[in-house]
Coordinates of C-alpha atoms and ligand atoms in Angstrom, one line a residue:
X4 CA 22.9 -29.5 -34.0
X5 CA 21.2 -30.2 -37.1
X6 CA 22.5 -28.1 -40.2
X7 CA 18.8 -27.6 -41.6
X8 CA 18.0 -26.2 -38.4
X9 CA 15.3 -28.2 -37.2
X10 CA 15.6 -29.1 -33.8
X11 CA 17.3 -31.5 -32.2
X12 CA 17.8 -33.5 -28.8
X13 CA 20.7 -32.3 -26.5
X14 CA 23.8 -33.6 -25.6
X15 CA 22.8 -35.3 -21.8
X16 CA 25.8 -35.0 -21.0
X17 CA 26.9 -31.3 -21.0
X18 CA 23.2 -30.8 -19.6
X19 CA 24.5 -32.5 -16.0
X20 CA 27.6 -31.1 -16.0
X21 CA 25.6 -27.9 -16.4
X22 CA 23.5 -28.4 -13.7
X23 CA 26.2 -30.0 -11.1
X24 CA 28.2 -26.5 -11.5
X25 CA 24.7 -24.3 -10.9
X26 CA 23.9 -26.8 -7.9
X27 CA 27.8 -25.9 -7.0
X28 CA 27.3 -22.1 -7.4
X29 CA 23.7 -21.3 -5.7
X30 CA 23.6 -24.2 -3.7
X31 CA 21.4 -27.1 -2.8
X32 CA 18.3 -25.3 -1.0
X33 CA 18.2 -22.9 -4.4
X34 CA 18.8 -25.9 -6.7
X35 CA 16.5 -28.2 -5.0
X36 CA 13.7 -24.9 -5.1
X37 CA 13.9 -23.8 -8.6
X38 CA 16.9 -25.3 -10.8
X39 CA 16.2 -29.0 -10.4
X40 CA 12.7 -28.4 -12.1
X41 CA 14.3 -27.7 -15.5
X42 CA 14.0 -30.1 -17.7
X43 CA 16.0 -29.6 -21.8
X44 CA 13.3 -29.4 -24.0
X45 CA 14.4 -29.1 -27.7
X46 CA 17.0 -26.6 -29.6
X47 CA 15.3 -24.4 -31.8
X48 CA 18.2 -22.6 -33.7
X49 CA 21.1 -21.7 -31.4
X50 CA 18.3 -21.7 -28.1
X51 CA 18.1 -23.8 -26.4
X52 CA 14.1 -24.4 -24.9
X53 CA 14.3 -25.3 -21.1
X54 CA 10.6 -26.6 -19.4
X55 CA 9.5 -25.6 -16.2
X56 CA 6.6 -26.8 -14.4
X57 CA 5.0 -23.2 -13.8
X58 CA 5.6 -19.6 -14.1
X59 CA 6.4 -18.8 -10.6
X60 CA 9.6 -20.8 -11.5
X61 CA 9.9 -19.0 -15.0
X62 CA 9.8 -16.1 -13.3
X63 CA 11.9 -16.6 -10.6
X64 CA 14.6 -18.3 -12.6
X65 CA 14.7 -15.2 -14.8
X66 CA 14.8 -12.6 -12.3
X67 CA 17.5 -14.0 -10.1
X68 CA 19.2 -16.5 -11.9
X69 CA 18.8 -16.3 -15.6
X70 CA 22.4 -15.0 -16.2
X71 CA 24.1 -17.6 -14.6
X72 CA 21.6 -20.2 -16.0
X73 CA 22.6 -18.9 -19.3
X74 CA 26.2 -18.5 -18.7
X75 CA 26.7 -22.6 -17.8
X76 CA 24.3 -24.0 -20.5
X77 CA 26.1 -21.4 -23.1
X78 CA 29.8 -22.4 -22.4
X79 CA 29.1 -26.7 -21.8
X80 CA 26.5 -27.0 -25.0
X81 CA 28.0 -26.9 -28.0
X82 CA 25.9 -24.5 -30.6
X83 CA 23.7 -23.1 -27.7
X84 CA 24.1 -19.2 -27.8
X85 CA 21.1 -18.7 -25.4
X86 CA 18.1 -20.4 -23.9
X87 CA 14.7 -19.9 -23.5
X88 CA 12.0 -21.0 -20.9
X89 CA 9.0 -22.4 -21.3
X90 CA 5.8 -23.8 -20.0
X91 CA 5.9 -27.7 -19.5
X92 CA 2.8 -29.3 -20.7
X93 CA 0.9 -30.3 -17.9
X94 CA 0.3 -34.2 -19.2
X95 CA 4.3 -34.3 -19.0
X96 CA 4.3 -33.9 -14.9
X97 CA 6.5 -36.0 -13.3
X98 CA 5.0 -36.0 -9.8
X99 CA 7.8 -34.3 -8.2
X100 CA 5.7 -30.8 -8.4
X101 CA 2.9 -31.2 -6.3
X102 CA 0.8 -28.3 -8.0
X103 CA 0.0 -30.2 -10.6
X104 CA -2.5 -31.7 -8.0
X105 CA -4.2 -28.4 -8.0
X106 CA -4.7 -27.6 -12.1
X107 CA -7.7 -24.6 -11.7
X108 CA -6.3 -22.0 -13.1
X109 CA -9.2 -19.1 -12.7
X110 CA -10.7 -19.5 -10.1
X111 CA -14.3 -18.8 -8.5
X112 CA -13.5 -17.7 -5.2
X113 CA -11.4 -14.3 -5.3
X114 CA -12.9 -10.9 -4.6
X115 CA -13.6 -8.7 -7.7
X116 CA -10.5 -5.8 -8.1
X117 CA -11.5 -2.0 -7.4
X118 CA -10.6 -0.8 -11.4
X119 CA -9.1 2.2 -9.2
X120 CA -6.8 0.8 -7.0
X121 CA -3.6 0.4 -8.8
X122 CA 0.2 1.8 -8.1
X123 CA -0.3 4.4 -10.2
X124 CA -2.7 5.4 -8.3
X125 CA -1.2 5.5 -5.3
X126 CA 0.2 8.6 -3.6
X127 CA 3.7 7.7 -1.3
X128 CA 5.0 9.6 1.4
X129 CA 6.4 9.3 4.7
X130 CA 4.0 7.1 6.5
X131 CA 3.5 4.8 3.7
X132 CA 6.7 4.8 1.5
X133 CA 7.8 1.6 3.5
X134 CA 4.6 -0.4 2.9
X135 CA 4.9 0.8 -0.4
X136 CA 8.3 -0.3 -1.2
X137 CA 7.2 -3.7 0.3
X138 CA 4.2 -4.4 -1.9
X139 CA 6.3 -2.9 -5.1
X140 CA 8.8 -5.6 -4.4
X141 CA 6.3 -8.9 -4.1
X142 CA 4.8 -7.2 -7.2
X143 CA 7.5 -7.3 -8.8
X144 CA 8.9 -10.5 -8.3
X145 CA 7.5 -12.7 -5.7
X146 CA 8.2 -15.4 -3.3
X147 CA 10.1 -12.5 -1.7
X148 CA 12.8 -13.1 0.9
X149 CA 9.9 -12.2 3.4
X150 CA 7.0 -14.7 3.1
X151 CA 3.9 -13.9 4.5
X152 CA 4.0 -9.5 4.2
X153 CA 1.9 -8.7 6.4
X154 CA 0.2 -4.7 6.4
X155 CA -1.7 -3.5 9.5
X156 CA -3.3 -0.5 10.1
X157 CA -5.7 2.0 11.1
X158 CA -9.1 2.2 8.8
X159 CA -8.5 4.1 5.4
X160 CA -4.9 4.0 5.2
X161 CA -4.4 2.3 1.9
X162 CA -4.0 -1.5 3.1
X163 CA -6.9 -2.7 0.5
X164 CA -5.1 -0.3 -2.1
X165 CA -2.1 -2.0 -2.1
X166 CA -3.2 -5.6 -1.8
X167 CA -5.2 -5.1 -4.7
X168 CA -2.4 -2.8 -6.3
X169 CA 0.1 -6.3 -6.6
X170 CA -2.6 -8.1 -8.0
X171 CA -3.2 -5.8 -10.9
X172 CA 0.6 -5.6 -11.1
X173 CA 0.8 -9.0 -11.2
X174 CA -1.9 -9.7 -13.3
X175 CA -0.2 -7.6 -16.4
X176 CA 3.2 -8.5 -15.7
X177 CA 2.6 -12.4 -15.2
X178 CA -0.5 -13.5 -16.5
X179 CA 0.5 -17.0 -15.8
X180 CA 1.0 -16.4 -12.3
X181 CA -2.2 -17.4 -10.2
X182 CA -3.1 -14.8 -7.9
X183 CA -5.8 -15.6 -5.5
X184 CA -7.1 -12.4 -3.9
X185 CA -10.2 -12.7 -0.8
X186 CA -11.1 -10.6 1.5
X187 CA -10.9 -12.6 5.0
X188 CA -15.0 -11.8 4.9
X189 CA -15.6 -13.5 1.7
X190 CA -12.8 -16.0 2.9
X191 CA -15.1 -17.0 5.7
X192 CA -17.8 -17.2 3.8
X193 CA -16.4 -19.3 0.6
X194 CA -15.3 -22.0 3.4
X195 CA -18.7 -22.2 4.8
X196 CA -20.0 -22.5 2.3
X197 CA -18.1 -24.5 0.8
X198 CA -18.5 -27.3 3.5
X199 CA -22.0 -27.0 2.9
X200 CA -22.1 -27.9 -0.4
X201 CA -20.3 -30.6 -0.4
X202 CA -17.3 -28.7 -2.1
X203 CA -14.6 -27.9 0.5
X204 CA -12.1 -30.1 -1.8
X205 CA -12.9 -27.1 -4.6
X206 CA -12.0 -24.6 -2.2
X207 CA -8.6 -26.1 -0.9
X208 CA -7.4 -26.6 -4.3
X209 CA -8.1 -22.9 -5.3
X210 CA -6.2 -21.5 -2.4
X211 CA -3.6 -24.2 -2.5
X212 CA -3.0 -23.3 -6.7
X213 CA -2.4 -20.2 -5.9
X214 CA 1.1 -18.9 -6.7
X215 CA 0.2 -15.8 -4.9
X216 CA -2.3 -15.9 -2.0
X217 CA -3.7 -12.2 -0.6
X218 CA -6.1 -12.2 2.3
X219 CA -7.3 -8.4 2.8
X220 CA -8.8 -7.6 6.8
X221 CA -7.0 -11.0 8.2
X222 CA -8.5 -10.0 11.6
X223 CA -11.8 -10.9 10.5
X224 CA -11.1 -14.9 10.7
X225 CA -10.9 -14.4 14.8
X226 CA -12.8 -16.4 16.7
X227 CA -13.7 -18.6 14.3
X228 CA -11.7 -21.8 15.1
X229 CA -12.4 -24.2 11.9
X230 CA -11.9 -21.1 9.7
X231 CA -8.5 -20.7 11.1
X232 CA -7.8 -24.7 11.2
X233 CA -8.0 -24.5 7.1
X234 CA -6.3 -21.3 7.2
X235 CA -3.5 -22.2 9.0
X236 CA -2.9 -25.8 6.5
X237 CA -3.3 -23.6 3.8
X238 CA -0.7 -21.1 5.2
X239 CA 2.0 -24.3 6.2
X240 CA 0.9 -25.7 2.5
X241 CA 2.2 -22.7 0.7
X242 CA 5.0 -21.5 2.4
X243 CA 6.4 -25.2 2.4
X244 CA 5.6 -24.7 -1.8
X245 CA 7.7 -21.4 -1.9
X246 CA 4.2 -19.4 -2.7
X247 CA 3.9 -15.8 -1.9
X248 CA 1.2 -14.9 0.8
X249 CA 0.1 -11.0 1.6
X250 CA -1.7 -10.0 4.6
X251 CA -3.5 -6.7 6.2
X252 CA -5.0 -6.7 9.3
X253 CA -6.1 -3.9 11.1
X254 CA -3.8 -4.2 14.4
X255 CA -0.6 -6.0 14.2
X256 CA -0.6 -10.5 14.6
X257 CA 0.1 -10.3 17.9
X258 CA -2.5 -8.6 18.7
X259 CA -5.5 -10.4 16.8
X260 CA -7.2 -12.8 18.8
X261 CA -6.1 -16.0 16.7
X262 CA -4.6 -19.1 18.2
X263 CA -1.0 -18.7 18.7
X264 CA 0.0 -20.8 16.2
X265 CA -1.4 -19.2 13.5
X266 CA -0.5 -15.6 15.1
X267 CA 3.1 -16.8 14.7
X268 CA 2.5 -17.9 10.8
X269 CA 1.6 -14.1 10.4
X270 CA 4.4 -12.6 12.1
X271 CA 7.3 -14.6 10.7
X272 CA 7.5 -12.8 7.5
X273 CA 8.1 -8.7 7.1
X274 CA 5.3 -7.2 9.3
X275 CA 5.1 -3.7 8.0
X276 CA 2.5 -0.5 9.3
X277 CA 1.1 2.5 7.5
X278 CA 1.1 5.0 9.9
X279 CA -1.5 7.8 10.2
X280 CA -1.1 10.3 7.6
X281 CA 0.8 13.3 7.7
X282 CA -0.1 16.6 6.2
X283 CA 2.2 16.7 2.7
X284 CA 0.9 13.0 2.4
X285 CA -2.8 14.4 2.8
X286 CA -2.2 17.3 0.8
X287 CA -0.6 15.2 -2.6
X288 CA -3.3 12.8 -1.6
X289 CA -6.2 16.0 -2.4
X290 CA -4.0 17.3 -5.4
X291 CA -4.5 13.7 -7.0
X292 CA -8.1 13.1 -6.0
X293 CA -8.8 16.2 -7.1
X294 CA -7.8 16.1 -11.2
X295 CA -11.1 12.6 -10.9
X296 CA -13.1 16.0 -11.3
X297 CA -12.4 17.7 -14.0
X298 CA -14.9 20.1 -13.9
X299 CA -14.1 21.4 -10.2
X300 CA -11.8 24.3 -10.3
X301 CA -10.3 23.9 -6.6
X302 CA -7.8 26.1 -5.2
X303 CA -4.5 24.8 -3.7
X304 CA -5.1 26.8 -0.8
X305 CA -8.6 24.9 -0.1
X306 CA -6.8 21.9 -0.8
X307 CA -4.1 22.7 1.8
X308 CA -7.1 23.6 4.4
X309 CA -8.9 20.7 3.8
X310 CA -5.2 18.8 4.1
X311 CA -4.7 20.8 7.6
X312 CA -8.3 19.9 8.8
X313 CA -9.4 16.5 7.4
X314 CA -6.8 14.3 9.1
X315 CA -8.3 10.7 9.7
X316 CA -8.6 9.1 6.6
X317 CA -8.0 8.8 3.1
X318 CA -11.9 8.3 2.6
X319 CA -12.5 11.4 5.0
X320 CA -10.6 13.6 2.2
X321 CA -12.2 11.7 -0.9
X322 CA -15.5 12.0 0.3
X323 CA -15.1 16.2 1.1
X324 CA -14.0 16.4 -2.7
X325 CA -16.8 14.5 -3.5
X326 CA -19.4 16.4 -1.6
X327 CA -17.9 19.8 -2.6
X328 CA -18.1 18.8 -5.9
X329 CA -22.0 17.1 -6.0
X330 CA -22.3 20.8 -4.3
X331 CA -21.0 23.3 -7.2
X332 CA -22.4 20.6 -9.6
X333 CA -25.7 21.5 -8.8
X334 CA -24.7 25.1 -7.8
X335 CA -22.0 26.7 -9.6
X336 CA -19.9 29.4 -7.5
X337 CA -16.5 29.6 -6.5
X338 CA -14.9 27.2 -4.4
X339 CA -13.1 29.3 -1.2
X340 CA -12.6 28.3 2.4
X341 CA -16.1 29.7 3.5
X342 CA -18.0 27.8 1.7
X343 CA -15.7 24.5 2.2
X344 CA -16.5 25.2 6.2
X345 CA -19.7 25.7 5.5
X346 CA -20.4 22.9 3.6
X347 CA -18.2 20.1 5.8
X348 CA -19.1 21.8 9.0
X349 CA -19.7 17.9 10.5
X350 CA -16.3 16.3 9.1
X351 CA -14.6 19.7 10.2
X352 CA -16.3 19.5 13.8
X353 CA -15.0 16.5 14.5
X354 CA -11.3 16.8 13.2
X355 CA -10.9 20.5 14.9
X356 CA -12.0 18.8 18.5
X357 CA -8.4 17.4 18.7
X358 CA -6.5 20.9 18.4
X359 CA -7.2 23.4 20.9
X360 CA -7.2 27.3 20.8
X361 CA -4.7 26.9 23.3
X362 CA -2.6 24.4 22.5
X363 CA -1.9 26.6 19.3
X364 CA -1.1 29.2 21.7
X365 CA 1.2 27.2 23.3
X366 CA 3.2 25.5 21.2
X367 CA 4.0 28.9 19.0
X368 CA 4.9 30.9 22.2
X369 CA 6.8 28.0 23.0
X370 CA 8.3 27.7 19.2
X371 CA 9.6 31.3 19.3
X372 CA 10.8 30.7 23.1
X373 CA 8.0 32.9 24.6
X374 CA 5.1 32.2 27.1
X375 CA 1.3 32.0 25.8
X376 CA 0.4 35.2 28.5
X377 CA 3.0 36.9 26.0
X378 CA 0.7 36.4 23.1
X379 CA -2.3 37.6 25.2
X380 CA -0.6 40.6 26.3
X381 CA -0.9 44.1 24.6
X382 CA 2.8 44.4 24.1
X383 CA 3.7 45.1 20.4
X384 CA 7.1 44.5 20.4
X385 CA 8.2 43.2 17.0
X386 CA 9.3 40.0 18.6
X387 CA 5.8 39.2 20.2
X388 CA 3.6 41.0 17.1
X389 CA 4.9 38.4 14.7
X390 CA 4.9 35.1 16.8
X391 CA 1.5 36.3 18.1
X392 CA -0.1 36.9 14.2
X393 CA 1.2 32.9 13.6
X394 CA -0.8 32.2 16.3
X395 CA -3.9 33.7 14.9
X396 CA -3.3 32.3 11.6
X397 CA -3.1 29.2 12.6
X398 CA -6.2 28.8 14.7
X399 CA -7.8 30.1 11.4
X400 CA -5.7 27.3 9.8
X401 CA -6.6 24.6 12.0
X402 CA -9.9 25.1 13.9
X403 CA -13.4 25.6 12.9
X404 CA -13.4 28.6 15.0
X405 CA -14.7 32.3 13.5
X406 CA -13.2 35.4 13.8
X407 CA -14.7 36.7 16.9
X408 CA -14.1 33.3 18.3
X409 CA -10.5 33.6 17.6
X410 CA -10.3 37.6 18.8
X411 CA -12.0 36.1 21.8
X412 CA -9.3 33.9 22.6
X413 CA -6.7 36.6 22.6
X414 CA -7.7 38.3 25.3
X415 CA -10.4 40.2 23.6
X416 CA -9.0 42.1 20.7
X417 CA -10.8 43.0 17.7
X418 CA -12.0 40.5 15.2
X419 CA -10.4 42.9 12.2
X420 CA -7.2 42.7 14.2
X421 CA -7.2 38.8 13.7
X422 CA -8.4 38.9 9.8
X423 CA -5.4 41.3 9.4
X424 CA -3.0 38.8 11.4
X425 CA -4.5 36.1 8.8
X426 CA -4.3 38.1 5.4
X427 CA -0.6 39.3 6.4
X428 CA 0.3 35.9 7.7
X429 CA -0.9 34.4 4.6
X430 CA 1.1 37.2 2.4
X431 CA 4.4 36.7 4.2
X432 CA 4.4 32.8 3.6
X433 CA 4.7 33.2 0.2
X434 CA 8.2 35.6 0.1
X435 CA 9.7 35.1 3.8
X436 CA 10.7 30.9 3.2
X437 CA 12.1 31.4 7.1
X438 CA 8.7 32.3 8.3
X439 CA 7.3 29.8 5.8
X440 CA 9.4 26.5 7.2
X441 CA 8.6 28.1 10.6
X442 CA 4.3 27.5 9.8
X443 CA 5.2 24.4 8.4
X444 CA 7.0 22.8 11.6
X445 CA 4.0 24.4 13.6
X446 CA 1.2 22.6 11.5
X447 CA 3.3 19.3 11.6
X448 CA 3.4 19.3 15.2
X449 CA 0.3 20.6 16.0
X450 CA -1.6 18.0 13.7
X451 CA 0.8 15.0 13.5
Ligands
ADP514 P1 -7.9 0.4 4.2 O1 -7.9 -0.9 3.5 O2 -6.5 0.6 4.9 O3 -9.0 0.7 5.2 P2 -8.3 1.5 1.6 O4 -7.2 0.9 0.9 O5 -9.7 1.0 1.4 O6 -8.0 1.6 3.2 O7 -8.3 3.1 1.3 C1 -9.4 3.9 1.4 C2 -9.5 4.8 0.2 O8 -8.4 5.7 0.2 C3 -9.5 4.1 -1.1 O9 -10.3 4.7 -2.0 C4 -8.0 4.3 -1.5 O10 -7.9 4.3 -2.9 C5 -7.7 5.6 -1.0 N1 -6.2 5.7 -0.6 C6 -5.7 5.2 0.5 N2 -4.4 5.5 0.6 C7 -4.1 6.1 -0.6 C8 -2.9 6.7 -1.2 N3 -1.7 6.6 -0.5 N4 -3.0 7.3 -2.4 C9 -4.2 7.4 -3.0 N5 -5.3 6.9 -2.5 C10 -5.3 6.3 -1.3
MG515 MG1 -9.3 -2.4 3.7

């Protein structure tokens, strides 16, 4: 090294032996993926500058190999004390990099990004937490071990969330990295258009640039053979570059009508499922939605009934917050479970068709080991009072149904007998954790 500190070449040399012991440690199909690309750029100080073609290699480099990169160049170079990466300029190409037959680097084609839809913003429980982990780890560093991921299912779930969640990730925490995010809809309609105008060439080298490749709704691209022709060179094009591809679908591959070829391109990666919500996933799900208002003072106990009753979808729950809200906007009263059921009566009709008077009645007679006639009888043993109050409770809970309705379905009583059931129900809950747990188990398995 220079003493003025200028920089200077480096010794050749000490640069192969460096990378014959890294091709020695990680082996060839690592070295020949990421390592071989470096090329010894300049010494700037004690650092020593290393090119790569890209910054999906940059990346990748530092995430999983950086230390031992640094460990070999540190002990063979003489005056090196650490190393940096950097872009190589894109006149320098050498060939060997095909990407650098694809230079667009913003492209025209991807969907816009919902502002909303980011890992902050998302809630993780149960049914999601291992989609969730999934898309957190391509965000983080992608190609991933698992190349395509691929999301499926039901409508409102949080698929589009978390596709769009990476690329905002991705976007602040690797601006180089080129991430190409469509909607199967728009990816459909880009290639038709595209033929049309003469541009199809545009088209394949946006997708084929892209470091990072999302297609939202893949299930759309059924039936539509030239569609999935392009698709599937695109797919073969990518994975054989080590680029990082994200599907959702809204049934599994297997079971989307696509040729078989390309149904085995989507399963051969991780092929992960959000499952239909549960009720603490609904309920953190409210408590979030519900601070977007700031001026609706909503109860946690209104949240937890809508939680109980609204049990579809995601967009189901945002869009009872929203109508409550629009309500007390225009006029102001206190939010309580009347006026919820009042308001919601259609979303609420539909949800309490799948939980029956009787099935309630069931499975708590069966929960505290007694038959439903027990519940209907007049006996007031403490053992059957109890069991048969939960019971009334929870049909409040759960259904639609009024008082009367409810009184009605035990055999007759009184309706004051079933608000008392309710209020003392309701009281219990919050000192008697046994009795508490118990209501919880109920609502799980009488709601899923
Ligand atoms: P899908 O693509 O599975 O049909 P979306 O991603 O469009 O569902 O989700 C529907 C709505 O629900 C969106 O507004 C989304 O932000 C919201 N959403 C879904 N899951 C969650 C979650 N776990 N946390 C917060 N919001 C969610
Ligand atoms: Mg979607």
């Amino acid at each position: 090294m220079d003493r003025t500190g200028t920089p200077t070449t480096i010794d050749t040399h000490a640069w192969q032996k460096s990378l014959t012991q890294l091709k020695a440690k990680h082996g060839e199909k690592t070295f020949d993926a990421w390592l071989c690309y470096m090329e010894p750029k300049v010494v700037s100080g004690k650092t020593l500058e290393i090119a790569l073609p890209n910054a999906l290699h940059i990346n990748f480099i530092r995430a999983n190999l950086m230390q031992s990169v640094r460990g070999c160049m540190v002990s063979n170079i003489s005056g090196i004390e650490d190393i940096r990466f950097v872009l190589r300029a894109p006149d320098k190409s050498l060939g060997h990099v095909k990407r650098e037959a694809f230079p667009p680097p913003r492209d025209q084609v991807s969907s816009p990004l919902d502002q909303r839809y980011t890992f902050d913003n998302f809630m993780v429980g149960r049914p999601n937490q291992f989609c969730h982990a999934a898309a957190k780890r391509v965000a983080a560093s992608f190609p991933t071990e698992f190349n395509p991921l691929f999301i499926h299912g039901g409508v409102g779930l949080g698929k589009t969330h978390l596709l769009q969640a990476i690329a905002w990730d991705v976007r602040q925490n690797r601006p180089d990295a080129r991430v190409v995010y469509l909607s199967a809809e728009r990816f459909v309609h880009a290639f038709v258009t595209s033929i049309q105008s003469g541009k199809i060439a545009d088209f394949k080298r946006t997708l084929r640039s892209a470091d990072l490749l999302m297609i939202d709704d893949i299930q759309f691209i059924a039936g539509k053979d030239s569609t999935q022709e392009e698709f599937f060179h695109t797919f073969n094009f990518l994975i054989d570059e080590g680029r990082q591809m994200v599907f959702s679908g809204d049934r599994p591959p297997g079971d989307i009508d696509l040729e078989e070829r390309v149904r085995s391109r989507l399963s051969s990666g991780l092929v992960v499922d959000v499952h239909p919500m549960d009720y603490e996933l609904r309920l953190s799900i409210l408590i979030a939605k519900a601070r977007q208002y700031p001026k609706l003072d909503i109860g946690e106990e209104v949240l937890a009934y809508l939680a109980r009753n609204l049990t579809t979808s995601v967009r189901e729950l945002e869009g009872a917050l929203l109508k409550i809200n629009a309500h007390v906007d225009i006029s102001p009263q206190d939010v309580n479970i009347d006026l919820v059921r009042d308001l919601l009566q259609d979303m609420l009709r539909g949800a309490s068709r799948r939980t029956t008077m009787r099935e309630i009645q069931t499975v708590t007679a069966d929960h505290y080991g007694l038959k439903r006639v027990d519940l209907l009888s007049r006996r007031r043993t403490q053992k059957i009072v109890r069991p048969r109050q939960v019971a009334m409770y929870l049909c409040k809970q759960i259904t639609t149904k009024s008082l009367p309705e409810i009184a009605r379905a035990f055999d007759g009583r009184d309706h004051t007998t079933v608000m008392y059931a309710v209020r003392k129900i309701d009281s219990l809950r919050k000192e008697d954790a046994e009795l508490d747990a118990d209501i919880g188990l109920l609502l799980r398995r009488l709601q899923g």
